[in-house]
Short mmCIF file of C-alpha atoms (C1' of nucleotides) in Angstrom, two decimals:
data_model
loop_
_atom_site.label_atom_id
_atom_site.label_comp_id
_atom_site.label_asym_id
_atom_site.label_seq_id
_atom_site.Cartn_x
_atom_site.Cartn_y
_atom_site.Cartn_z
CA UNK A 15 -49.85 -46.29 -179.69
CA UNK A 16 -51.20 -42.46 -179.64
CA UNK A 17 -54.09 -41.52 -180.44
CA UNK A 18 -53.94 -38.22 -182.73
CA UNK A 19 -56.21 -36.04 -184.69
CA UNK A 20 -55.18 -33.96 -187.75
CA UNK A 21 -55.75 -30.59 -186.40
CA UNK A 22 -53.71 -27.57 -187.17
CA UNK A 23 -51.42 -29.59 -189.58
CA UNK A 24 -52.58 -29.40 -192.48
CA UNK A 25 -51.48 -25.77 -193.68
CA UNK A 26 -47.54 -26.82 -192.38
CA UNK A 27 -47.51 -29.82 -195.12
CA UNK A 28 -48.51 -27.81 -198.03
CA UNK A 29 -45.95 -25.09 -197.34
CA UNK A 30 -43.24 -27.50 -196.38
CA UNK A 31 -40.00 -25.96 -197.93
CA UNK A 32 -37.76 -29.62 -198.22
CA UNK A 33 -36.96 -30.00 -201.32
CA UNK A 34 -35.66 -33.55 -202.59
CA UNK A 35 -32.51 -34.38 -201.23
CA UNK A 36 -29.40 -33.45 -203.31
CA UNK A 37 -27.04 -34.82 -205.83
CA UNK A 38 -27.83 -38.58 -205.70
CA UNK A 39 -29.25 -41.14 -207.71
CA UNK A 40 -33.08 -41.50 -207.19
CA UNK A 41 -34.39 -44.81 -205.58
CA UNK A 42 -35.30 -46.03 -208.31
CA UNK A 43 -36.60 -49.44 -206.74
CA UNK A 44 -38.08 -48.28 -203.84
CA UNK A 45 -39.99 -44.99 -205.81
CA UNK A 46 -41.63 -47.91 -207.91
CA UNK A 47 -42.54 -50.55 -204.90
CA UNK A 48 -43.55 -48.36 -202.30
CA UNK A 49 -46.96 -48.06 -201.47
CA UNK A 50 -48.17 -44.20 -199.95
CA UNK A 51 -49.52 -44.75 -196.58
CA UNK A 52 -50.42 -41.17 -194.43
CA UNK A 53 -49.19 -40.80 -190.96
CA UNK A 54 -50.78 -38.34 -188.99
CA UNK A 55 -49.03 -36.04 -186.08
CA UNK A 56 -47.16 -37.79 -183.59
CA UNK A 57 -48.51 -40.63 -185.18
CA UNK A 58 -45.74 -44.40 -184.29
CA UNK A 59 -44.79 -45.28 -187.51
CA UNK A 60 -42.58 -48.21 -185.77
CA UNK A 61 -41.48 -48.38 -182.27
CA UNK A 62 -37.74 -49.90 -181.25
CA UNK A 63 -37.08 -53.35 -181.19
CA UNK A 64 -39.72 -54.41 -183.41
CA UNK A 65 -39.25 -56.45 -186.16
CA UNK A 66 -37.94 -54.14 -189.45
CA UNK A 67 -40.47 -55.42 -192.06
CA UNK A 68 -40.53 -52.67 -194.26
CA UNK A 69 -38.53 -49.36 -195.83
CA UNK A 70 -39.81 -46.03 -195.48
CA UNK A 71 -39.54 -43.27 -197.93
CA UNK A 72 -40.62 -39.62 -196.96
CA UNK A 73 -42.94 -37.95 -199.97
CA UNK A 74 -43.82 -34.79 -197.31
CA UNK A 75 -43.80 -33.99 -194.01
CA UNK A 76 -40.94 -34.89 -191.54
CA UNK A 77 -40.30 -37.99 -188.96
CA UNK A 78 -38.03 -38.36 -186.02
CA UNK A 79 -35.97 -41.49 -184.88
CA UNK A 80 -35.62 -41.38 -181.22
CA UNK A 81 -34.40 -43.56 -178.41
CA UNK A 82 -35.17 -43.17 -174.92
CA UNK A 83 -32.60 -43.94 -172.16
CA UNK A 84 -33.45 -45.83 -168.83
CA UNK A 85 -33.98 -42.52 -166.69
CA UNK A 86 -36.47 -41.06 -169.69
CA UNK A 87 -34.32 -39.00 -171.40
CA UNK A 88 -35.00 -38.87 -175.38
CA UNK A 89 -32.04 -39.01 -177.65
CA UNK A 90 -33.06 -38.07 -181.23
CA UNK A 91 -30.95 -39.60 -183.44
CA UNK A 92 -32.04 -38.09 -186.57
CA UNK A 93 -35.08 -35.98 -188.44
CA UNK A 94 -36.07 -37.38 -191.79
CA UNK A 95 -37.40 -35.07 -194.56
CA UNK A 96 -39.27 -35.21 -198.04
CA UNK A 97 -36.36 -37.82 -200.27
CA UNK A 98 -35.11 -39.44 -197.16
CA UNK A 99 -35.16 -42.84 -196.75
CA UNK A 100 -35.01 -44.36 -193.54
CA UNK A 101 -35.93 -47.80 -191.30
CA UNK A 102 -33.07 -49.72 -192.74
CA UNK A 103 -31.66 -52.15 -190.39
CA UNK A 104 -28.87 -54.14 -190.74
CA UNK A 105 -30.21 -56.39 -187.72
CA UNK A 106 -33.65 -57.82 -187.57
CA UNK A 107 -34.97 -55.32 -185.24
CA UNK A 108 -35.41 -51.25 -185.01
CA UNK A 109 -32.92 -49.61 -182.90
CA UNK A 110 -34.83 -46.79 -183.02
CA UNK A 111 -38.54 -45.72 -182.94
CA UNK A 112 -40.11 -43.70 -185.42
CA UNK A 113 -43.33 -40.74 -185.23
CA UNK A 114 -44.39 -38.54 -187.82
CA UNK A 115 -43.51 -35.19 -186.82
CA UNK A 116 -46.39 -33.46 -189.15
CA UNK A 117 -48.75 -35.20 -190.59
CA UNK A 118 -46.63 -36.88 -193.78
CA UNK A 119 -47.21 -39.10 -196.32
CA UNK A 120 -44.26 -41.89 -196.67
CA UNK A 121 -43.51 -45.03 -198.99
CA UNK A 122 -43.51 -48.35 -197.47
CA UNK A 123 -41.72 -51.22 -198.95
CA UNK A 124 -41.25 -54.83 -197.28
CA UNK A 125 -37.65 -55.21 -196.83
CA UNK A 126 -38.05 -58.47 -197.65
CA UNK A 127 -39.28 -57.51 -201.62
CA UNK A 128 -35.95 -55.33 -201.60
CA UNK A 129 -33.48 -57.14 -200.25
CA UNK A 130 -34.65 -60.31 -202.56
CA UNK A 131 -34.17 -57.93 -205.51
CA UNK A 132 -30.95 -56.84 -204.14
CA UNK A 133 -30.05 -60.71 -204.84
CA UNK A 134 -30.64 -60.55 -208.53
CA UNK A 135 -30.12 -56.90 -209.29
CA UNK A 136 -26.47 -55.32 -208.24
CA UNK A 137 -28.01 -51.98 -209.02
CA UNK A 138 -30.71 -52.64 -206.38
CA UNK A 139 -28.03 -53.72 -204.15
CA UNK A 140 -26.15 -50.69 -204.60
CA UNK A 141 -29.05 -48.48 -204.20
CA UNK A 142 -29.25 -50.16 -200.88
CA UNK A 143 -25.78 -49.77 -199.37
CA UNK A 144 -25.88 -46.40 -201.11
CA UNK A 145 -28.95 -45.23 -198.68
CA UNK A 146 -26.77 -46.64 -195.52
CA UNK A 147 -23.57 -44.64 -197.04
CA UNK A 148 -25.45 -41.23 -196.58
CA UNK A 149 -27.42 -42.33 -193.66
CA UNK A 150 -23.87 -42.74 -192.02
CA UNK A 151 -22.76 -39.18 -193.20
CA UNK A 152 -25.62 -37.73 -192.15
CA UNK A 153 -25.28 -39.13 -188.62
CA UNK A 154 -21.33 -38.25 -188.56
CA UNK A 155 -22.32 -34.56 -189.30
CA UNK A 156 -24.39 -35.01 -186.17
CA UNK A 157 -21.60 -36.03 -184.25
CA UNK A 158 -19.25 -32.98 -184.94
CA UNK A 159 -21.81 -30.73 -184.36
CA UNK A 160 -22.02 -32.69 -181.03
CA UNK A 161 -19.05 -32.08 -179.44
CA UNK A 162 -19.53 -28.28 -179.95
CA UNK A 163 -20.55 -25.19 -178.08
CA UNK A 164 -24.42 -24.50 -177.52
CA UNK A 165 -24.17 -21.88 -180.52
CA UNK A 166 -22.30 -23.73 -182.45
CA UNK A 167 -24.88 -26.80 -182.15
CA UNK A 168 -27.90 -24.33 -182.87
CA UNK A 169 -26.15 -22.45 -185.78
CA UNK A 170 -24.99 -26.09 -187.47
CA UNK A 171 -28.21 -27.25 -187.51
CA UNK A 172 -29.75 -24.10 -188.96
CA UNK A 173 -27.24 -24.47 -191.42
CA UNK A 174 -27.51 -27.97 -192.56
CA UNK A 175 -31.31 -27.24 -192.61
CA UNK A 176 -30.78 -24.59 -194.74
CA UNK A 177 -28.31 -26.14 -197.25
CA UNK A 178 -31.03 -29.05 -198.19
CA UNK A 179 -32.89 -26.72 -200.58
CA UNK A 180 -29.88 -24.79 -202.53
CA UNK A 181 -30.67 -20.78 -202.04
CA UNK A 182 -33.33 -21.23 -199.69
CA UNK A 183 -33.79 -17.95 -197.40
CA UNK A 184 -36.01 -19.07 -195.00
CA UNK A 185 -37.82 -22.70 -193.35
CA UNK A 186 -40.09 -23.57 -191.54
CA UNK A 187 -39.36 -25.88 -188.75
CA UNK A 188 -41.41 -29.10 -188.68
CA UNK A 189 -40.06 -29.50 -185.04
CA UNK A 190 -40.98 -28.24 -181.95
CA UNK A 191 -38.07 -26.83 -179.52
CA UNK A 192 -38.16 -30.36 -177.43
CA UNK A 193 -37.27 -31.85 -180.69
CA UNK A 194 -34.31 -29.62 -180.97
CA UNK A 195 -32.94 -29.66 -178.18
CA UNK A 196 -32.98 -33.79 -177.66
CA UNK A 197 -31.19 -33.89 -180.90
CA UNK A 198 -28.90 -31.66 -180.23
CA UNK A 199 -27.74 -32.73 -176.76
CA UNK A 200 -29.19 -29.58 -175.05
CA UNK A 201 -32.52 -28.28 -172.48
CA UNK A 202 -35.45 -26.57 -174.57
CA UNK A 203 -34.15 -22.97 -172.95
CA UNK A 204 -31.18 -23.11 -174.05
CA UNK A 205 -31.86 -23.63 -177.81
CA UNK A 206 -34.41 -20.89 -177.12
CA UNK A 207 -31.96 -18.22 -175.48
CA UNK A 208 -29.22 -18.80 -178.21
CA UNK A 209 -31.89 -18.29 -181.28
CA UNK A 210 -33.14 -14.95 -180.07
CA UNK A 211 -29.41 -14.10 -179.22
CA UNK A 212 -28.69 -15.76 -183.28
CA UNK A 213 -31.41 -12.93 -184.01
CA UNK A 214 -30.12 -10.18 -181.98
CA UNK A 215 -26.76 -10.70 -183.85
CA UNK A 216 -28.59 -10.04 -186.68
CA UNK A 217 -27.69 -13.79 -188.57
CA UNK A 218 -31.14 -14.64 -188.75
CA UNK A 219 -34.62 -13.33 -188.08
CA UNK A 220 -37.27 -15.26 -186.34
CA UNK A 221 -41.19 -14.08 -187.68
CA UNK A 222 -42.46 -16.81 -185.60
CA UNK A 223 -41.17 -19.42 -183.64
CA UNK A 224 -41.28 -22.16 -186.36
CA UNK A 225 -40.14 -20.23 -189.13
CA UNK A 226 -36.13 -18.75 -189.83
CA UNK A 227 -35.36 -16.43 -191.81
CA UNK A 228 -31.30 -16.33 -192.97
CA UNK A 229 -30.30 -12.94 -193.32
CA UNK A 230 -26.56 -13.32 -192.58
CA UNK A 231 -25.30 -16.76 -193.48
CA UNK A 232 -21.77 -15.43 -193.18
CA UNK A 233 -22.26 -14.86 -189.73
CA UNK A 234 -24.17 -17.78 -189.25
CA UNK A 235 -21.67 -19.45 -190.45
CA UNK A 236 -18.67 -18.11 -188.44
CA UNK A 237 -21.00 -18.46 -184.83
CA UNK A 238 -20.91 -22.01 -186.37
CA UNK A 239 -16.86 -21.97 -186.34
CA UNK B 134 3.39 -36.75 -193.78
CA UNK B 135 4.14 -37.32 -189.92
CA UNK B 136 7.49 -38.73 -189.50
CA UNK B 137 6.97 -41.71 -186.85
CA UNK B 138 9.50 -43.61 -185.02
CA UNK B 139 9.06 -47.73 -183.28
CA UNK B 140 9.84 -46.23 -179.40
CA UNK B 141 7.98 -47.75 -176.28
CA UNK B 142 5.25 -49.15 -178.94
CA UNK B 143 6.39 -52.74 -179.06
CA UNK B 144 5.10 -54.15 -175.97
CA UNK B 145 1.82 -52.70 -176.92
CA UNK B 146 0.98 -54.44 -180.14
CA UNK B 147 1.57 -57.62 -178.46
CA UNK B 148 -0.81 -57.01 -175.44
CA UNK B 149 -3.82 -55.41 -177.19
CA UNK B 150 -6.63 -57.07 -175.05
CA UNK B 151 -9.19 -56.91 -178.39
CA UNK B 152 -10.55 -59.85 -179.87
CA UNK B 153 -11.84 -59.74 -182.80
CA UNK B 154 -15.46 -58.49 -183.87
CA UNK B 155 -18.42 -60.70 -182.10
CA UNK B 156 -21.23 -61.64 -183.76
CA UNK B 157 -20.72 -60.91 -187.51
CA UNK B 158 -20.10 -63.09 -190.70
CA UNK B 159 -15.89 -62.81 -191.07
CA UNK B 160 -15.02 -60.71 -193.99
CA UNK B 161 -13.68 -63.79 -196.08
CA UNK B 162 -13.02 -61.36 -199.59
CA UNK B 163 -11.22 -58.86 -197.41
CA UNK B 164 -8.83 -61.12 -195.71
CA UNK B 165 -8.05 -63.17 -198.79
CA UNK B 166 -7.36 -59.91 -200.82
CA UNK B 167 -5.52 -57.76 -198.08
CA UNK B 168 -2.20 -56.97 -198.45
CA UNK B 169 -0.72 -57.19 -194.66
CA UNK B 170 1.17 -53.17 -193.93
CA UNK B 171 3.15 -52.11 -190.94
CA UNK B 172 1.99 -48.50 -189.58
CA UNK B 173 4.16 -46.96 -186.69
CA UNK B 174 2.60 -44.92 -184.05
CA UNK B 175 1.04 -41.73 -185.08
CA UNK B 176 1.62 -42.70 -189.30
CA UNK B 177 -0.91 -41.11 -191.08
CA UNK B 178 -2.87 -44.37 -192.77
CA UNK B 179 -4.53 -41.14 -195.02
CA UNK B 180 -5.80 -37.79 -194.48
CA UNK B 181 -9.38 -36.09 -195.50
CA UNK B 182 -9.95 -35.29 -198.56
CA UNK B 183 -7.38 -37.71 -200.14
CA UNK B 184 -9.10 -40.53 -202.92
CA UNK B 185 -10.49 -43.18 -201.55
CA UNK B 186 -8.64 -46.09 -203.25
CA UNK B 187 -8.14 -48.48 -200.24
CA UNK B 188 -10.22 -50.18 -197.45
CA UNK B 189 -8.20 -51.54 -194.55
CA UNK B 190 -8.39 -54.04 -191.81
CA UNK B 191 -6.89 -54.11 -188.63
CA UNK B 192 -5.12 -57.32 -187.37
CA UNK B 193 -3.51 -55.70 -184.66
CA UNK B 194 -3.10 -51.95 -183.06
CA UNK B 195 -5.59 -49.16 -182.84
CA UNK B 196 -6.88 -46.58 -185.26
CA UNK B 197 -8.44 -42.89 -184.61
CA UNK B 198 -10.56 -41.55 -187.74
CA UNK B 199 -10.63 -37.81 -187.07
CA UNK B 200 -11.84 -34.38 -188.31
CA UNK B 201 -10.05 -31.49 -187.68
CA UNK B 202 -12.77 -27.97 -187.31
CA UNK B 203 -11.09 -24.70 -188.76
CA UNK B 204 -10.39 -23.54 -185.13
CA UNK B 205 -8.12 -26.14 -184.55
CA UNK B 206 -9.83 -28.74 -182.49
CA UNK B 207 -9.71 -32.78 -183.17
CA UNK B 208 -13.31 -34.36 -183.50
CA UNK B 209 -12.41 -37.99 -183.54
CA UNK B 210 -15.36 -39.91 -184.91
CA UNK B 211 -14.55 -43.50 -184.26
CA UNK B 212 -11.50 -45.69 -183.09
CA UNK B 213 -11.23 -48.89 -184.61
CA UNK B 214 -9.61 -52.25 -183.07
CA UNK B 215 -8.56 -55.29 -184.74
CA UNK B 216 -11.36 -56.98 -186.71
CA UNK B 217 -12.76 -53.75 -187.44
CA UNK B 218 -12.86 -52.65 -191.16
CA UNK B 219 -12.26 -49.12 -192.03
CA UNK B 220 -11.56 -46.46 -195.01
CA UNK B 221 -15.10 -47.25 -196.88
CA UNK B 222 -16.70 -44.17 -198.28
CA UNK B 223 -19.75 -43.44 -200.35
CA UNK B 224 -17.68 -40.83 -202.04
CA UNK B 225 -14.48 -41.09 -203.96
CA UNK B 226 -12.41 -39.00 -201.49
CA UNK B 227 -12.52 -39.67 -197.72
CA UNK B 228 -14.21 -37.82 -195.51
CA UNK B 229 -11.81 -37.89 -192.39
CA UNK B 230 -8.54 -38.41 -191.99
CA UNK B 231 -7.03 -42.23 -189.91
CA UNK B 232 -3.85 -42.75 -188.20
CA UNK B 233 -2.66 -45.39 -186.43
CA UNK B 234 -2.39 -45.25 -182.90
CA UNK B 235 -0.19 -47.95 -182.00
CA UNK B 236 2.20 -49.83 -183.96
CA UNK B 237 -0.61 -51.37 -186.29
CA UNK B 238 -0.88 -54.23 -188.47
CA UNK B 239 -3.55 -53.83 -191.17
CA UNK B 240 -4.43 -55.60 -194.09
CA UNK B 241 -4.73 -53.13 -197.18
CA UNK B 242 -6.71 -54.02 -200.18
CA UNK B 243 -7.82 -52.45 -202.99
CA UNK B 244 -11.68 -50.86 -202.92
CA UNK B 245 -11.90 -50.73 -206.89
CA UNK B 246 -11.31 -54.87 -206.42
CA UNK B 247 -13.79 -55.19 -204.16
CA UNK B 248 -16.32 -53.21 -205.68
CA UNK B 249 -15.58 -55.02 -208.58
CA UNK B 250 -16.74 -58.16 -207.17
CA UNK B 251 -19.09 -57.36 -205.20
CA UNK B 252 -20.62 -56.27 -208.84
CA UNK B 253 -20.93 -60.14 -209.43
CA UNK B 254 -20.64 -61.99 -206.36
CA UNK B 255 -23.52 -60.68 -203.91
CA UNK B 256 -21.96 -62.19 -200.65
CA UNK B 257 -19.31 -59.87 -201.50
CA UNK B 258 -21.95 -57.26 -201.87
CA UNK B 259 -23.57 -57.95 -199.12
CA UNK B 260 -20.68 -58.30 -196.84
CA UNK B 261 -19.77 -54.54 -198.29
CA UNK B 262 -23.22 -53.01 -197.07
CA UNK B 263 -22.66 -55.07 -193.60
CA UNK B 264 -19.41 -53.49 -193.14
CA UNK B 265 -21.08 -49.61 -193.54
CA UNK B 266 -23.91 -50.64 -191.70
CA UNK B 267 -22.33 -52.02 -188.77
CA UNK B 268 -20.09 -48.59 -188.53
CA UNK B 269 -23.44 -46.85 -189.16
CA UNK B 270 -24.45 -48.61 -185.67
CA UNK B 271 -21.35 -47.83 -183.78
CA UNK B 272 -21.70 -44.11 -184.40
CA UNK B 273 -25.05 -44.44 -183.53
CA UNK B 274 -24.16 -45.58 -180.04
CA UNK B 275 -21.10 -43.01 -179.98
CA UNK B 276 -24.24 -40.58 -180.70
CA UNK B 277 -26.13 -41.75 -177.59
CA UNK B 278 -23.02 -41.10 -175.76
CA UNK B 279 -22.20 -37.65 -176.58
CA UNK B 280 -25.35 -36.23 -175.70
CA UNK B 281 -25.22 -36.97 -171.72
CA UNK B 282 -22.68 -35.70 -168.96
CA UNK B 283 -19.12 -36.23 -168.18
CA UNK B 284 -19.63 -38.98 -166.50
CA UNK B 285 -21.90 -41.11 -168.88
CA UNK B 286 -19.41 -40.38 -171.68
CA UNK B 287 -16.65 -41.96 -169.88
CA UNK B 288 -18.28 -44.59 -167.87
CA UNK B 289 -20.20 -45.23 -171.27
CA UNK B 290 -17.20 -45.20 -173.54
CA UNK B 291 -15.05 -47.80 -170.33
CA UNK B 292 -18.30 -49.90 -170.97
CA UNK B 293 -18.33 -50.04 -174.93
CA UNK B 294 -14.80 -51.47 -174.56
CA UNK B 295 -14.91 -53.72 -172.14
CA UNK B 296 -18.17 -55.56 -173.83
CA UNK B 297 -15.82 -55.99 -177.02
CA UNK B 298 -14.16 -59.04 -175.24
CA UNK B 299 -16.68 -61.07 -173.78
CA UNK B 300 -15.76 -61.64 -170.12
CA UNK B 301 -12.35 -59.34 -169.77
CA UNK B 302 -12.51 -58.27 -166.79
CA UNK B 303 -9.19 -55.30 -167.55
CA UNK B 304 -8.24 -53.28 -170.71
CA UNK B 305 -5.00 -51.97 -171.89
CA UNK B 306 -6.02 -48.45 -173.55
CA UNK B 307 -4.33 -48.04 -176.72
CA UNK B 308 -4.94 -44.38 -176.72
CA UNK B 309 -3.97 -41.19 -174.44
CA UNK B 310 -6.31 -39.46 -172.33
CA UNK B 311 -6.42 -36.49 -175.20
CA UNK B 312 -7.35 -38.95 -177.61
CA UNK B 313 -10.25 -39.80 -175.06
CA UNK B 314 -11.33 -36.50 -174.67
CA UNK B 315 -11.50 -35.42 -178.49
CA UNK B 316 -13.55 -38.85 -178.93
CA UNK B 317 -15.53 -37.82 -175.68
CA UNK B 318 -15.99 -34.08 -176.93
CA UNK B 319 -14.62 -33.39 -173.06
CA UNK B 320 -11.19 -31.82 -171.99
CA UNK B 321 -8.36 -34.06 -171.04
CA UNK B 322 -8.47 -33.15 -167.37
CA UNK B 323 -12.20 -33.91 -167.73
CA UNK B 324 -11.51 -36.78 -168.32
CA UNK B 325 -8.96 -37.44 -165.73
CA UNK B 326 -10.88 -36.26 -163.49
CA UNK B 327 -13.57 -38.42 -163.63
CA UNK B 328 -11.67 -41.57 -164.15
CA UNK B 329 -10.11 -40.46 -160.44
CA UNK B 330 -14.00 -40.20 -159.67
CA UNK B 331 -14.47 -43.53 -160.74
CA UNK B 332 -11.72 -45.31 -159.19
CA UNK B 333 -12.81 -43.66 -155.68
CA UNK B 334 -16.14 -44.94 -156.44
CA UNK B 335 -15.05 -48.36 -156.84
CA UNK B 336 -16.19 -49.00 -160.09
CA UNK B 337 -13.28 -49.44 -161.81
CA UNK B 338 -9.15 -49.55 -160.56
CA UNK B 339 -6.57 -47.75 -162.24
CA UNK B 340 -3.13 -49.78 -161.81
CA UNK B 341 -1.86 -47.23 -164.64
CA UNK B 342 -3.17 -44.57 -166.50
CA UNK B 343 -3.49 -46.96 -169.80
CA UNK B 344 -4.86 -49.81 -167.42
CA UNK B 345 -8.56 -49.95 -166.56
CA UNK B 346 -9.71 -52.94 -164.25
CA UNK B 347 -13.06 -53.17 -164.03
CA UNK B 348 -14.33 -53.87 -160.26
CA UNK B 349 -17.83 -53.27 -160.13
CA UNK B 350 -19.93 -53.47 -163.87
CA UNK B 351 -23.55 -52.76 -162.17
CA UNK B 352 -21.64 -49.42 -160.58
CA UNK B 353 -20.49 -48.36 -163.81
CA UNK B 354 -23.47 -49.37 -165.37
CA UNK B 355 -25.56 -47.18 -163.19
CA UNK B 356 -23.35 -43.96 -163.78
CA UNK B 357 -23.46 -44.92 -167.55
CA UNK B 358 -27.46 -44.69 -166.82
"C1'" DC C 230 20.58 -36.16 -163.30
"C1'" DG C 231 18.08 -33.27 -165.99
"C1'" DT C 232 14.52 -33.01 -169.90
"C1'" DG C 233 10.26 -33.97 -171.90
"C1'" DC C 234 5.93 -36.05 -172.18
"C1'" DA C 235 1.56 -37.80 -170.16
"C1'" DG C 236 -1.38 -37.54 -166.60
"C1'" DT C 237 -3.28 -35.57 -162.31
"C1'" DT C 238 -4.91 -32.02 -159.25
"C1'" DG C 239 -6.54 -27.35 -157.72
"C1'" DA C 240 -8.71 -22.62 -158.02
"C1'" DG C 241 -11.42 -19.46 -160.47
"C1'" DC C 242 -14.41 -18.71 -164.26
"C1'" DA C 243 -17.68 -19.32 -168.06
"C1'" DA C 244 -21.34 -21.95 -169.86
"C1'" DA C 245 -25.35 -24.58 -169.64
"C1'" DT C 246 -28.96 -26.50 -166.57
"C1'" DT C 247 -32.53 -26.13 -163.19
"C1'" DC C 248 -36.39 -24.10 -161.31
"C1'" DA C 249 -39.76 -20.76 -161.71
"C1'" DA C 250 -42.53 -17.30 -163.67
"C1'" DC C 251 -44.58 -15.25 -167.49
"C1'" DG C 252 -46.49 -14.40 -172.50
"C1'" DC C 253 -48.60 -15.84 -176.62
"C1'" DT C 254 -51.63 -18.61 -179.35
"C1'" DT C 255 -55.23 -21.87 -179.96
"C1'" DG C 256 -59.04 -24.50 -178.90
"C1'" DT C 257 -63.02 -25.35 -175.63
"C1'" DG C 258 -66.98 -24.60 -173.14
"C1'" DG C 259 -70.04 -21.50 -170.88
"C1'" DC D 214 -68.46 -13.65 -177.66
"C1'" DC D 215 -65.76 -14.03 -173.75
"C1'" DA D 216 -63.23 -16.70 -170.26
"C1'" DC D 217 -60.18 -19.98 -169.47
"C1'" DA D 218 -57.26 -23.96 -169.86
"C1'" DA D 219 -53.49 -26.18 -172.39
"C1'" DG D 220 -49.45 -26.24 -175.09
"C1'" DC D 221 -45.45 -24.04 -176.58
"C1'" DG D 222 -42.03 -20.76 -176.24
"C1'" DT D 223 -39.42 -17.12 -173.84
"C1'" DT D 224 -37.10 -14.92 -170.01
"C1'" DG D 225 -34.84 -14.42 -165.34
"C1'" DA D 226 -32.18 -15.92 -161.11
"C1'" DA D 227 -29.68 -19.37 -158.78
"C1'" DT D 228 -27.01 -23.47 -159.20
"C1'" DT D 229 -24.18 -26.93 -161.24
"C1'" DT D 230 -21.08 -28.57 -164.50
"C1'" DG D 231 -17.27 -28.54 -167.21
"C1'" DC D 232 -13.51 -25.48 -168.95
"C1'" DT D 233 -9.28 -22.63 -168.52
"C1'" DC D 234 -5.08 -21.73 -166.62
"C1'" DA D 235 -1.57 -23.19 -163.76
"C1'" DA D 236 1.18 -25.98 -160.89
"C1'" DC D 237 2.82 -30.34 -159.87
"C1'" DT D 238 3.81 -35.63 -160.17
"C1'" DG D 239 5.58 -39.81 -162.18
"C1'" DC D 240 7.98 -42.01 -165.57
"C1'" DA D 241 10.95 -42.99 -169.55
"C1'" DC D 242 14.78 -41.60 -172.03
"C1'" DG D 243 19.23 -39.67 -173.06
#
DNA sequence: CGTGCAGTTGAGCAAATTCAACGCTTGTGG
DNA sequence: CCACAAGCGTTGAATTTGCTCAACTGCACG
């Protein structure tokens, strides 16, 4: 367990620019059930191979779902945001662990209440496998941005960033450049080298570290192949 | 449309070293429902963007699911083996496309049927979200895969196989080196290269290029990492 | 006996990593 | 208020890794 303080975090959740994910049908179930808990920066919210007792649902803020390998290399498998649901299992154990990345305020559900329901209720059921479906095609996006160039893996995440709030111009990143670069197969220098060459092409511009601005998504796009 | 013809194939089919699936509830609704099809080598089973009308399950043979990127390289995102189930999307219209590797046996049923009963039954349901969340898995190890070196991937991707029959000791690779590679996100002589590697180190033999012995699992455990 | 396909091997090159130094920002303690 | 340490990010030089291009082998087929 870490120990963490809510320092400089604060400002980041209020301005967070996720927006609710996209063109699906809202959890109904789980929206209703949940009860808000707060976790704070860096903060477990379950660790791997634990029991999965409950469902998480992200109101704000941003979580990461990481494994470590035997030599202590992190793999992050994914980055939640504000809509996402995430902690479903189909085994009785995490495969991953879980931190808040900011300081974030999530839904938590027993499994247990939902799956019951799932029993009785086929819409409950199909809310369920419906959450897996797009947790699936989130994760095969990852993969073929995998299998790319360094650029290619920087720009494709930009982009799929960018696309979760439709006409957004700019985010901020919830995640620090580690975070990056263990989910996108690659060492913290490199993600850094190819965003200030992504802002020397002029595609995007970089006001800080943490925030992107998209000023050419065009060419964003096409260093993105 | 690929035109396909029955060459060298035959012996194959009949030697595919993979059980079927370990560990998971048998899809009893699929294989009571599934019409039994014949797909030759390299027959497109369908292609991206097609409807989704069917969900298929291989007796026997291989399967590649596969992505093409506009540049004109192959992402393949999973292979499947007998036992596996394939062809479910969230969507209506699939999101890669699947050919058969080898001559193929596979068991075609209707997904309006099934989601039809599953709308009643809730084994059927359930055994639906098990099927998504059990791929969900396997591209989440795929994931863990892709992100390390040349080595890992291959040594990784020999290990993956070998644990899907219990106690085999060898494995008749249904697909070619390329298809490795595009799986692998390395180049074919990559790949080559380090199953040579391999076979000098003793972890593995190669009696023939489709013909992987395994000699020493703790070896190729330890360049898996 | 040649042709074609799949796989291997080698040499040179490009890309990403490693190692190291440095800059910026923020928080802490004198 | 200033000095300084810590964390995060950037930049540079040397090294390693995997890729590209090319030749070559083995095998199946006609």
């Amino acid at each position: 367990m870490i120990i963490q303080r809510a320092v400089q975090a604060k400002s980041l959740e209020s301005e967070n620019p996720f927006g609710h994910r996209a063109g699906e049908a809202d959890a109904a179930a789980i929206d209703s059930m949940g009860a808000p808990m707060t976790f704070h920066r860096n903060a477990e919210i379950y660790g791997e191979h634990e029991p999965a007792e409950y469902l998480y649902k992200i109101v704000s803020g941003a979580v990461r779902a990481y494994r470590m390998s035997s030599d202590g290399r992190r793999q992050i498998a994914a980055f939640y945001l504000p809509g996402d649901v995430f902690g479903l299992e189909n085994g009785e154990l995490h495969g991953f662990s879980a931190e808040a990345i900011t300081d974030s305020k999530i839904l938590v559900i027993k499994r247990s209440a939902i799956t019951a329901m799932a029993e009785r209720d086929t819409a409950v059921a199909r809310e369920l496998w419906a959450v897996t479906s797009r947790e699936l095609e989130q994760v095969q996006q990852h993969l073929g941005v995998l299998i790319k160039s360094a650029e290619e893996r920087v720009a494709g995440f930009l982009l799929r960033l960018l696309r979760r709030v439709p006409g957004a111009t700019q985010i901020r990143l919830p995640m620090s450049r580690q975070d990056m670069a263990d989910y996108l197969g690659l060492t913290i220098e490199t993600v850094s080298r190819v965003m200030t060459r992504l802002e020397a092409a002029e595609a995007i511009a970089l006001p800080s570290a943490r925030c992107v601005v998209l000023r050419d998504e065009a060419r964003l796009s096409r260093v993105h192949h």
